[in-house]
N, CA and C of each residue as an Amber inpcrd file, in Angstrom:
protein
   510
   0.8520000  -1.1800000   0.0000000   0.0000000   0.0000000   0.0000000
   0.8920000   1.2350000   0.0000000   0.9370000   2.1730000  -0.8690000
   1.5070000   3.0760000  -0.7880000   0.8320000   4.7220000   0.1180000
   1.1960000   5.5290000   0.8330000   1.0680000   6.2940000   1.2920000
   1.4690000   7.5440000   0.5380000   0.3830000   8.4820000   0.9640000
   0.3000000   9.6410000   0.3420000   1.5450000  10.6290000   0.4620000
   2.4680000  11.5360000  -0.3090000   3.4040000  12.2270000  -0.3680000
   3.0030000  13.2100000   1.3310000   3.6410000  13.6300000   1.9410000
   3.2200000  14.3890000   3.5100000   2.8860000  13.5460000   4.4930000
   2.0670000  12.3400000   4.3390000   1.5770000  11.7620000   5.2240000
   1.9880000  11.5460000   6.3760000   1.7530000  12.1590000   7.4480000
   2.4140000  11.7480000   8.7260000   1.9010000  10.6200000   9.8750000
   2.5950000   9.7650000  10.2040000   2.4530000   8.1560000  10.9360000
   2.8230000   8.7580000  12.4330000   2.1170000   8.5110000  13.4810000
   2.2360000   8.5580000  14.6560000   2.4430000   7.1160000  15.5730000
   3.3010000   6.9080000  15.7390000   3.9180000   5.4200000  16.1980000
   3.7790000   5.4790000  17.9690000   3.0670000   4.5650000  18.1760000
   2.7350000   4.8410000  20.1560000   3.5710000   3.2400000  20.4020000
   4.0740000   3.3140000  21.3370000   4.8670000   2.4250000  22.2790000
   4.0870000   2.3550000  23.9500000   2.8110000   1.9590000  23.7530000
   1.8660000   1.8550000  24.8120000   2.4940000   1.9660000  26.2270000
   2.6410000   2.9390000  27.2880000   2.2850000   2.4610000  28.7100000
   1.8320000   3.1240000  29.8570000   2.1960000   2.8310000  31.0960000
   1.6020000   3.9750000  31.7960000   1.8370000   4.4750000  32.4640000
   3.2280000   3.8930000  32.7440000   4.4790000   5.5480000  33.2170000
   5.2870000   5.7820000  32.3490000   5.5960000   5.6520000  31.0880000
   6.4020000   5.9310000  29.6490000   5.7300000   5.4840000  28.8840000
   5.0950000   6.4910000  28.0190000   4.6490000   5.7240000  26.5090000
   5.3960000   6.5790000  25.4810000   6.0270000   5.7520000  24.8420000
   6.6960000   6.8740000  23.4770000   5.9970000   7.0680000  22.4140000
   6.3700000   7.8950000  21.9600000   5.9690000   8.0390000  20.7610000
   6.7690000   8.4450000  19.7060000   6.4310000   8.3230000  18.0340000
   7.2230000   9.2910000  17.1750000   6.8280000   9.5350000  16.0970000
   6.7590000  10.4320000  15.7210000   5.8870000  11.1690000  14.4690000
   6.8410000  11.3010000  13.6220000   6.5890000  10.1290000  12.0700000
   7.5670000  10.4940000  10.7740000   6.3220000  11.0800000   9.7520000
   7.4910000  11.4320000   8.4970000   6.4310000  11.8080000   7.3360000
   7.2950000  11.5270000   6.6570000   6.1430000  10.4220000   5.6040000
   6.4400000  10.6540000   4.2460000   6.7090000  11.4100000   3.0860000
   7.9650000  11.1430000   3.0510000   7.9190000  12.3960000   1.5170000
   8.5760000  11.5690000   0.5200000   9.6070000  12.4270000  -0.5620000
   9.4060000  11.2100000  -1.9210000  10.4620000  10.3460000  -1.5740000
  11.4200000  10.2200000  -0.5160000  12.6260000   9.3340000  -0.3450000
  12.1900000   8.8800000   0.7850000  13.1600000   8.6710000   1.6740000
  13.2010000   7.6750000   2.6470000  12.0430000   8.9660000   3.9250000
  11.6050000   7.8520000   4.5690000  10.5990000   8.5320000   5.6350000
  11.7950000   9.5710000   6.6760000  11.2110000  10.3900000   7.3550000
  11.5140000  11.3350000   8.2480000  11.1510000  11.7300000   9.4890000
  11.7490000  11.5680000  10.3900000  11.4840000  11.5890000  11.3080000
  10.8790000  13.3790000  12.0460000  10.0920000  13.5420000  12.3120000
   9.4780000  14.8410000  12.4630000   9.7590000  15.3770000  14.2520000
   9.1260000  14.2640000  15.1270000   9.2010000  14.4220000  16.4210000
   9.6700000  13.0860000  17.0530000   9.6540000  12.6550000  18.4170000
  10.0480000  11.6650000  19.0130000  10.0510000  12.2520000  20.4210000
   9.6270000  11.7960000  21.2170000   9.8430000  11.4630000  22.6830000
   9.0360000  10.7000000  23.8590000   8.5980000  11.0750000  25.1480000
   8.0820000   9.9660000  25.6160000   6.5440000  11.2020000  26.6680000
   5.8600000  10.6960000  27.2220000   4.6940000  10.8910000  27.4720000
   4.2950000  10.1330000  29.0300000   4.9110000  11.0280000  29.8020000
   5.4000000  10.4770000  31.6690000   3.4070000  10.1950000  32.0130000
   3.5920000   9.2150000  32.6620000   1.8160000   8.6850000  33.4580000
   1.9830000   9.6160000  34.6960000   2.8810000  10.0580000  35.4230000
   3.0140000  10.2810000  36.2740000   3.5640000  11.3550000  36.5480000
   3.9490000  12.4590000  37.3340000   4.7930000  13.7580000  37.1110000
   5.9360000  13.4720000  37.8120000   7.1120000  13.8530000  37.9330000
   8.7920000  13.6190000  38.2810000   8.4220000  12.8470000  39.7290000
   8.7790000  12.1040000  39.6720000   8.7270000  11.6440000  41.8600000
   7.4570000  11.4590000  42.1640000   6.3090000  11.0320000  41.0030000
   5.4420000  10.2660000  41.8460000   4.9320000   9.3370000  40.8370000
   5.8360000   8.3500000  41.0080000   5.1470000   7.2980000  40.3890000
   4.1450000   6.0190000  40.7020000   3.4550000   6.3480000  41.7440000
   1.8470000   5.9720000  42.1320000   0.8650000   6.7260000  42.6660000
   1.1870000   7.7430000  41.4150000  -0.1020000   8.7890000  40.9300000
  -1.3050000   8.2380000  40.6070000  -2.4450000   8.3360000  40.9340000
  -3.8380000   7.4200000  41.2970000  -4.0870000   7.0320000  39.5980000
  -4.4230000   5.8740000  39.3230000  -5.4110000   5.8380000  37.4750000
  -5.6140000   6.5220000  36.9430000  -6.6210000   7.5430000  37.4830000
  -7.5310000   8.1900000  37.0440000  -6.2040000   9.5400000  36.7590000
  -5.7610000  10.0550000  37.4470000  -4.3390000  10.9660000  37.1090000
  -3.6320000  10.6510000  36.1810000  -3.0800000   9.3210000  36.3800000
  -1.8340000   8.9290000  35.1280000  -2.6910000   8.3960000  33.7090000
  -4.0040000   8.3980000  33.7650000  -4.9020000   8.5470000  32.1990000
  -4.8440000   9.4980000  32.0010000  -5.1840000  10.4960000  32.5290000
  -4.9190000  12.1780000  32.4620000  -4.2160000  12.4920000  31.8310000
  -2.7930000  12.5650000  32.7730000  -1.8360000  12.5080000  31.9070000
  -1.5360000  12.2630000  30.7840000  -1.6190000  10.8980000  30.6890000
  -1.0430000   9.8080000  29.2140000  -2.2960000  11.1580000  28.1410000
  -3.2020000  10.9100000  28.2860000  -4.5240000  11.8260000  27.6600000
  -4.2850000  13.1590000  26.8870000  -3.7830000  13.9100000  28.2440000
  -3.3570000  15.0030000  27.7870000  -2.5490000  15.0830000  26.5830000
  -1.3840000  14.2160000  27.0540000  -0.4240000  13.9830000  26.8200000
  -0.0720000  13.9150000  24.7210000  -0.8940000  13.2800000  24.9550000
  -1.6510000  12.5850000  23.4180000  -2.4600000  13.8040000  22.5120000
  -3.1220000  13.7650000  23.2550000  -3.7260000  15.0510000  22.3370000
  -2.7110000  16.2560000  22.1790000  -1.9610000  16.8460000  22.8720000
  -1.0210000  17.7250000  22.3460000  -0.1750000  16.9960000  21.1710000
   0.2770000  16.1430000  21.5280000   1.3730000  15.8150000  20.3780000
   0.3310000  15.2620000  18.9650000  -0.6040000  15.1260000  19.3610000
  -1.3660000  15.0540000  17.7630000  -2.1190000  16.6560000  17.4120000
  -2.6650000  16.9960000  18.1740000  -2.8820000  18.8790000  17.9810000
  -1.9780000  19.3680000  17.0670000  -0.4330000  18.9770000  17.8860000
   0.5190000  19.9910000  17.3750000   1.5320000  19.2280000  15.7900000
   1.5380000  18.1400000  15.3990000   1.7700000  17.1940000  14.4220000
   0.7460000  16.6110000  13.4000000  -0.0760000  16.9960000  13.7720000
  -1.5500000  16.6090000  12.7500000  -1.0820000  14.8840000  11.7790000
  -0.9840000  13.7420000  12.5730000  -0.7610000  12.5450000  11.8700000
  -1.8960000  12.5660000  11.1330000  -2.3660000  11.4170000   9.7360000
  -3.0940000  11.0190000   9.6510000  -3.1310000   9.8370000   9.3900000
  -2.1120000   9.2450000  10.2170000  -2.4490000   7.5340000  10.6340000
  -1.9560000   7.3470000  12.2300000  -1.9150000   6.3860000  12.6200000
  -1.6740000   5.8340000  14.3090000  -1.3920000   4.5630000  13.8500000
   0.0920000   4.4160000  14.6740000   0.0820000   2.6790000  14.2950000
   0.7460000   2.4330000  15.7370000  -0.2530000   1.7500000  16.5840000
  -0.0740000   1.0980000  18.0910000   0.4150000  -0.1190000  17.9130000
   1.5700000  -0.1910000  19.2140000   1.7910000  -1.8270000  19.3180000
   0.8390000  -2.3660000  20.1130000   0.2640000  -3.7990000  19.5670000
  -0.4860000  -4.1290000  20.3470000  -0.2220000  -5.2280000  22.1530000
  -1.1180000  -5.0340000  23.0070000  -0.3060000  -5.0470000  24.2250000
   0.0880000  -6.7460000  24.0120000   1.1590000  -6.9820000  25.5760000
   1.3380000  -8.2330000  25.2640000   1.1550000  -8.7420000  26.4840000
   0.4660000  -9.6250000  27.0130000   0.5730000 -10.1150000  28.2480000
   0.2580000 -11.7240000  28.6120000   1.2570000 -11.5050000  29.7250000
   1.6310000 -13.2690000  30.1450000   0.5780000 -13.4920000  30.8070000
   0.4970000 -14.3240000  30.3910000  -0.5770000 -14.7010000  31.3770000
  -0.3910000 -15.3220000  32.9190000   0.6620000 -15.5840000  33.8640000
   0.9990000 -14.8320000  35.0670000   0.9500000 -13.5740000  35.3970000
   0.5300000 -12.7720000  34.8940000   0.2630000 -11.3620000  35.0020000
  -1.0660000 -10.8850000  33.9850000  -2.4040000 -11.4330000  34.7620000
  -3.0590000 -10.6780000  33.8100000  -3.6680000  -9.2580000  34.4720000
  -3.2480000  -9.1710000  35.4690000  -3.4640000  -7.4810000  35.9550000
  -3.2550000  -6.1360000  35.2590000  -1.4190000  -6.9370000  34.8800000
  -0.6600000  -6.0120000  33.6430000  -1.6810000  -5.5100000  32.6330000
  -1.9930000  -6.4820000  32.0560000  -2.7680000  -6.6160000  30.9360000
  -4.1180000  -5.4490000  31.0240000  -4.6660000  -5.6480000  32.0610000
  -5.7650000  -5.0220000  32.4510000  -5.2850000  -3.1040000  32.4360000
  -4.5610000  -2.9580000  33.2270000  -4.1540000  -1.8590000  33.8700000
  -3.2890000  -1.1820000  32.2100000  -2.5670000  -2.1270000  31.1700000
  -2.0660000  -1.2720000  29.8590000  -3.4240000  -0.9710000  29.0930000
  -4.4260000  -2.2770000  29.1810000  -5.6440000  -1.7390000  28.5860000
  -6.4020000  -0.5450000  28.9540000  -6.1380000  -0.1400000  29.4100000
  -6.4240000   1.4260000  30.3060000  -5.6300000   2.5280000  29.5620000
  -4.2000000   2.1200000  29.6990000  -3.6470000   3.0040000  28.6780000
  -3.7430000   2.9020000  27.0780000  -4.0550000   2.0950000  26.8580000
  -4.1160000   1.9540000  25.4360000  -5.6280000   2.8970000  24.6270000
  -6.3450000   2.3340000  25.7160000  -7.8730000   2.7550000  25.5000000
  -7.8130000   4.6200000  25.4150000  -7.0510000   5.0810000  26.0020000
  -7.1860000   6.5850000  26.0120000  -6.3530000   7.3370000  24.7150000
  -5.2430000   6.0580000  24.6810000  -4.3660000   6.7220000  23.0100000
  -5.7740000   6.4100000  22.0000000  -6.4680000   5.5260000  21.9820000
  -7.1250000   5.0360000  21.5240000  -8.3490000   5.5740000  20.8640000
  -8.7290000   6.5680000  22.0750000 -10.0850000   7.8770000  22.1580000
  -9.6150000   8.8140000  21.6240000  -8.2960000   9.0590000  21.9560000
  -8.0020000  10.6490000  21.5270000  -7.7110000  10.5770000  19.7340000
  -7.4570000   9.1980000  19.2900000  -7.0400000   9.2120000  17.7650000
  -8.2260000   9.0020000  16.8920000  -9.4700000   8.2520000  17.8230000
 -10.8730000   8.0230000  17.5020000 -11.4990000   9.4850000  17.2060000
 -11.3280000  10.1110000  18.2810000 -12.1560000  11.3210000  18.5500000
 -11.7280000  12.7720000  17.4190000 -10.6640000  12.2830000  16.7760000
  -9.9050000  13.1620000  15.3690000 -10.1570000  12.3480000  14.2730000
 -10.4500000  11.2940000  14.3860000 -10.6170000  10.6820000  13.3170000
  -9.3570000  10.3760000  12.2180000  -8.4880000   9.8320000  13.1720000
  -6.9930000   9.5070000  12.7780000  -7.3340000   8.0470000  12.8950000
  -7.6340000   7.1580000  11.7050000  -7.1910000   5.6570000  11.4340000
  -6.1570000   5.0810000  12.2300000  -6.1900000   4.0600000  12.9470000
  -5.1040000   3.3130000  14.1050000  -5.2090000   2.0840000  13.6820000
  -4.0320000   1.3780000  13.5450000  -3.9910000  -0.0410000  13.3570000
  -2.7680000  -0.6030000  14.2300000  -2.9500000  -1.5320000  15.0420000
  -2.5340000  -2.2110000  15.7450000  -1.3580000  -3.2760000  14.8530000
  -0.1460000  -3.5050000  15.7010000   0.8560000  -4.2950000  15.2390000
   1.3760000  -5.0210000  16.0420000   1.4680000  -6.1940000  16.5310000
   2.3140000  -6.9370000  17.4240000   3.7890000  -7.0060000  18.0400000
   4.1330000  -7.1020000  18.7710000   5.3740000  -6.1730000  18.6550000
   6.6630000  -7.5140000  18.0370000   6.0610000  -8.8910000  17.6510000
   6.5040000  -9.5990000  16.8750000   6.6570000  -9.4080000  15.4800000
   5.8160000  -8.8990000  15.1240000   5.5990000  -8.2410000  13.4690000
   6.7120000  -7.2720000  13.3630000   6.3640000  -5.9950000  14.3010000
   6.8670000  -4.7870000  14.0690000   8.6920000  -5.2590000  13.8430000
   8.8790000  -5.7570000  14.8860000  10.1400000  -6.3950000  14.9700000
  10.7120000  -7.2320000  13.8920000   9.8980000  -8.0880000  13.4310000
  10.3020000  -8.8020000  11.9000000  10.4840000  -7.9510000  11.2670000
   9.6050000  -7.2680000  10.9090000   9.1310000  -5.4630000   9.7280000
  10.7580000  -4.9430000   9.7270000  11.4870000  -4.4260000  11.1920000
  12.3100000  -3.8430000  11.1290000  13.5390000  -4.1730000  10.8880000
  13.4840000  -5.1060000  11.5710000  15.2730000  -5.3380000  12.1160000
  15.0290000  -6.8410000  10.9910000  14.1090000  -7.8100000  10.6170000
  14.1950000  -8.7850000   9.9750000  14.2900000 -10.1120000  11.1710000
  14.1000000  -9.8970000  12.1570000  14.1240000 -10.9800000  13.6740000
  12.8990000 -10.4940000  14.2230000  12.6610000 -11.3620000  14.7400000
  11.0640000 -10.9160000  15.5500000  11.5090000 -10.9680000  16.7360000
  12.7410000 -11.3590000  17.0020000  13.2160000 -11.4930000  19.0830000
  13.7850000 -10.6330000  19.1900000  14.0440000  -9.3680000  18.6240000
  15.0580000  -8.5980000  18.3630000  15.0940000  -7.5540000  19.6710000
  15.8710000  -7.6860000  20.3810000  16.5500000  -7.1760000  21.4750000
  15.9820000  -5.3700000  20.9660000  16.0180000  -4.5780000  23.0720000
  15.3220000  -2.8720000  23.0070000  17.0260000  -2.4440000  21.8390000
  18.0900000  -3.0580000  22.1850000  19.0080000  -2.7480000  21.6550000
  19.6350000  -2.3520000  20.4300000  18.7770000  -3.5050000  19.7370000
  19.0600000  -3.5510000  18.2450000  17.9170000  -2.7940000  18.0120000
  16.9580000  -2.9150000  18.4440000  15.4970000  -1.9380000  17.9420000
  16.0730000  -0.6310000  17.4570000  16.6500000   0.2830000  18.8300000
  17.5430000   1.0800000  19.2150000  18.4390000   1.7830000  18.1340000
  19.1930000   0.6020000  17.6160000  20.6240000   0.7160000  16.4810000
  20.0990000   0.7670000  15.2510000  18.4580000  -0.1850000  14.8970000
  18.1170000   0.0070000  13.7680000  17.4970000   1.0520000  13.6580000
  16.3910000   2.0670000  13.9880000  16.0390000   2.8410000  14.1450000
  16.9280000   3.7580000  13.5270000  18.8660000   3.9170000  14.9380000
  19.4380000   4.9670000  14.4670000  19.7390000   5.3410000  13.0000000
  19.9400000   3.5840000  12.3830000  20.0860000   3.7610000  10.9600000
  19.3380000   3.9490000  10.4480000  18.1920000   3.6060000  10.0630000
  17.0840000   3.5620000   9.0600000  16.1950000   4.7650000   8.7620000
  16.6220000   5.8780000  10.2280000  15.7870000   6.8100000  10.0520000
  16.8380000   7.7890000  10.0200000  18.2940000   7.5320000   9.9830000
  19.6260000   8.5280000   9.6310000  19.5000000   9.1390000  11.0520000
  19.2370000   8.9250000  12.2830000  19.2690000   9.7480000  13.3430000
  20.5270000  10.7160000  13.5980000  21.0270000  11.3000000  14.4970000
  22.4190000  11.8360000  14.8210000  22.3460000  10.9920000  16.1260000
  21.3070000  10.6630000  16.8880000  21.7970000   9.7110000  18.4960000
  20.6800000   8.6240000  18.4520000  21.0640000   7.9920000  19.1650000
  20.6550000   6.7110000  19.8080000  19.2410000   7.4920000  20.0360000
  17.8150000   6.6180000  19.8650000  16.5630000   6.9020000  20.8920000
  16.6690000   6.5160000  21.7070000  16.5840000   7.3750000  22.4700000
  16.2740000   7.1690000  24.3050000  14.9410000   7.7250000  24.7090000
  14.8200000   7.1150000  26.0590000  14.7540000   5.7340000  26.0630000
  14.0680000   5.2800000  25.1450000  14.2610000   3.3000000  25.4020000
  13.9670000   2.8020000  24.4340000  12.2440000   2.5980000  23.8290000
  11.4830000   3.1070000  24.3090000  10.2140000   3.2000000  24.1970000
   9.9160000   4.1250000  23.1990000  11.0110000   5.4760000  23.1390000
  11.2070000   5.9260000  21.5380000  11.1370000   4.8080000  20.4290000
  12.6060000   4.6710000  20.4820000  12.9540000   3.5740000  19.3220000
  11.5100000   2.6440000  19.0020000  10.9280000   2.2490000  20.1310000
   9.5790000   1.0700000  19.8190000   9.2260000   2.0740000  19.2320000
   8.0360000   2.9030000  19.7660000   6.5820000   3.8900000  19.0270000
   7.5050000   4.3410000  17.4380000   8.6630000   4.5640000  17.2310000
   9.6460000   5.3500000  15.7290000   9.2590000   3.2770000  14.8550000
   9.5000000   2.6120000  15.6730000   9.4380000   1.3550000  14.6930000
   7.9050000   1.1230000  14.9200000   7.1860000   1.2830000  15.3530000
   5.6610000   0.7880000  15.0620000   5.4410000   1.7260000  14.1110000
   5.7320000   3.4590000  13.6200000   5.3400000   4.0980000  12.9730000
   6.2740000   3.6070000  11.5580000   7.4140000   2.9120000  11.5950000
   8.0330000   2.7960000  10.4460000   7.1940000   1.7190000   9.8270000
   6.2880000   0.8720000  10.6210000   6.0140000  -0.7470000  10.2640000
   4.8790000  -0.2100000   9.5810000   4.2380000   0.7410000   9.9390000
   3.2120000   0.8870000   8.8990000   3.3410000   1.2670000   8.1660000
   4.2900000   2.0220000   7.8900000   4.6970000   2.8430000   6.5620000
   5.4750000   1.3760000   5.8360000   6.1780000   0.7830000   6.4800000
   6.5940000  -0.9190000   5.4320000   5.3050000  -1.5590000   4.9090000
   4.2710000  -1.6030000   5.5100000   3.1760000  -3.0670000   5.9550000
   2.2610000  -2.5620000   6.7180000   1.5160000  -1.7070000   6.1970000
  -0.1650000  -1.3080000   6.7920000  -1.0440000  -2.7850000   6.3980000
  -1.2060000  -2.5970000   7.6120000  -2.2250000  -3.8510000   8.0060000
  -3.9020000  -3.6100000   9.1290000  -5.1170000  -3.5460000   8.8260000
  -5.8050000  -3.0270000   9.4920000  -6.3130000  -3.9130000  10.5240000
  -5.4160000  -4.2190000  11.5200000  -5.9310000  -5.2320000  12.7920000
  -6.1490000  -4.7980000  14.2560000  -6.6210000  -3.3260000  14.1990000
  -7.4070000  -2.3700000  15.4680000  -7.4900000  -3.6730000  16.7140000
């Protein structure tokens, strides 16, 4: 599927005291990286800020960086959970659900990617270490540094995977 010349991809790295994100655009060569950084659940030194606060947050959070970047796609990793931990699971579905509203509520298309896919998509390994995520990223998108943290590098490769391999699995 090819994407429109401008098009800008908003790549989320789901969570709920760091969710990254990174906003590229298409233009006629290789994609570009526009913005990148991360989106705190919590404010400096309190990190068991009540739910209902660190949705807030994440919320807020979200809607500025799409306000101010105008994507018109979203490509989320989708969550992953063990099942010894299905609390996890519960408590990211919380965060996910609010990136979720705010891209609904603009009417920005979101498609979900596994973070097995995304990982094949990028690096060509689907086990592929925050590390190499990290190193491929620096290359592929010509960075000058490393993404930090690595929750960049994820949300910059969920937004690259759709721009490889749009797939509509919300």
């Amino acid at each position: 599927m090819s994407h429109p010349v401008g098009l800008r991809i908003l790549g989320i790295d789901p969570g709920l005291q760091v969710t990254g994100y990174g906003v590229i655009e298409v233009g006629g060569g290789r994609p570009r990286v526009v913005e990148a950084g991360v989106i705190r659940g919590a404010e400096s030194g309190r990190s068991k800020a009540d739910m209902a606060q660190r949705l807030n947050l994440l919320y807020t959070g979200i809607v500025e960086v799409i306000e101010e970047f105008k994507p018109g796609a979203m490509a989320v990793e989708q969550l992953y959970a063990h099942y010894e931990h299905p609390r996890t699971a519960i408590l990211m579905g919380h965060a996910r659900g609010v990136l979720l509203l705010a891209a609904g509520q603009r009417n920005i298309p979101v498609t979900s990617y596994n973070a097995t896919r995304i990982k094949k998509t990028i690096t060509g390994h689907g086990r592929a270490t925050k590390e190499q995520m990290q190193h491929t990223m620096l290359r592929e998108l010509n960075l000058a540094t490393l993404p930090e943290p690595p929750d960049v590098a994820d949300a910059l490769a969920a937004a690259l995977c759709h721009y490889y391999a749009p797939e509509v699995t919300t």
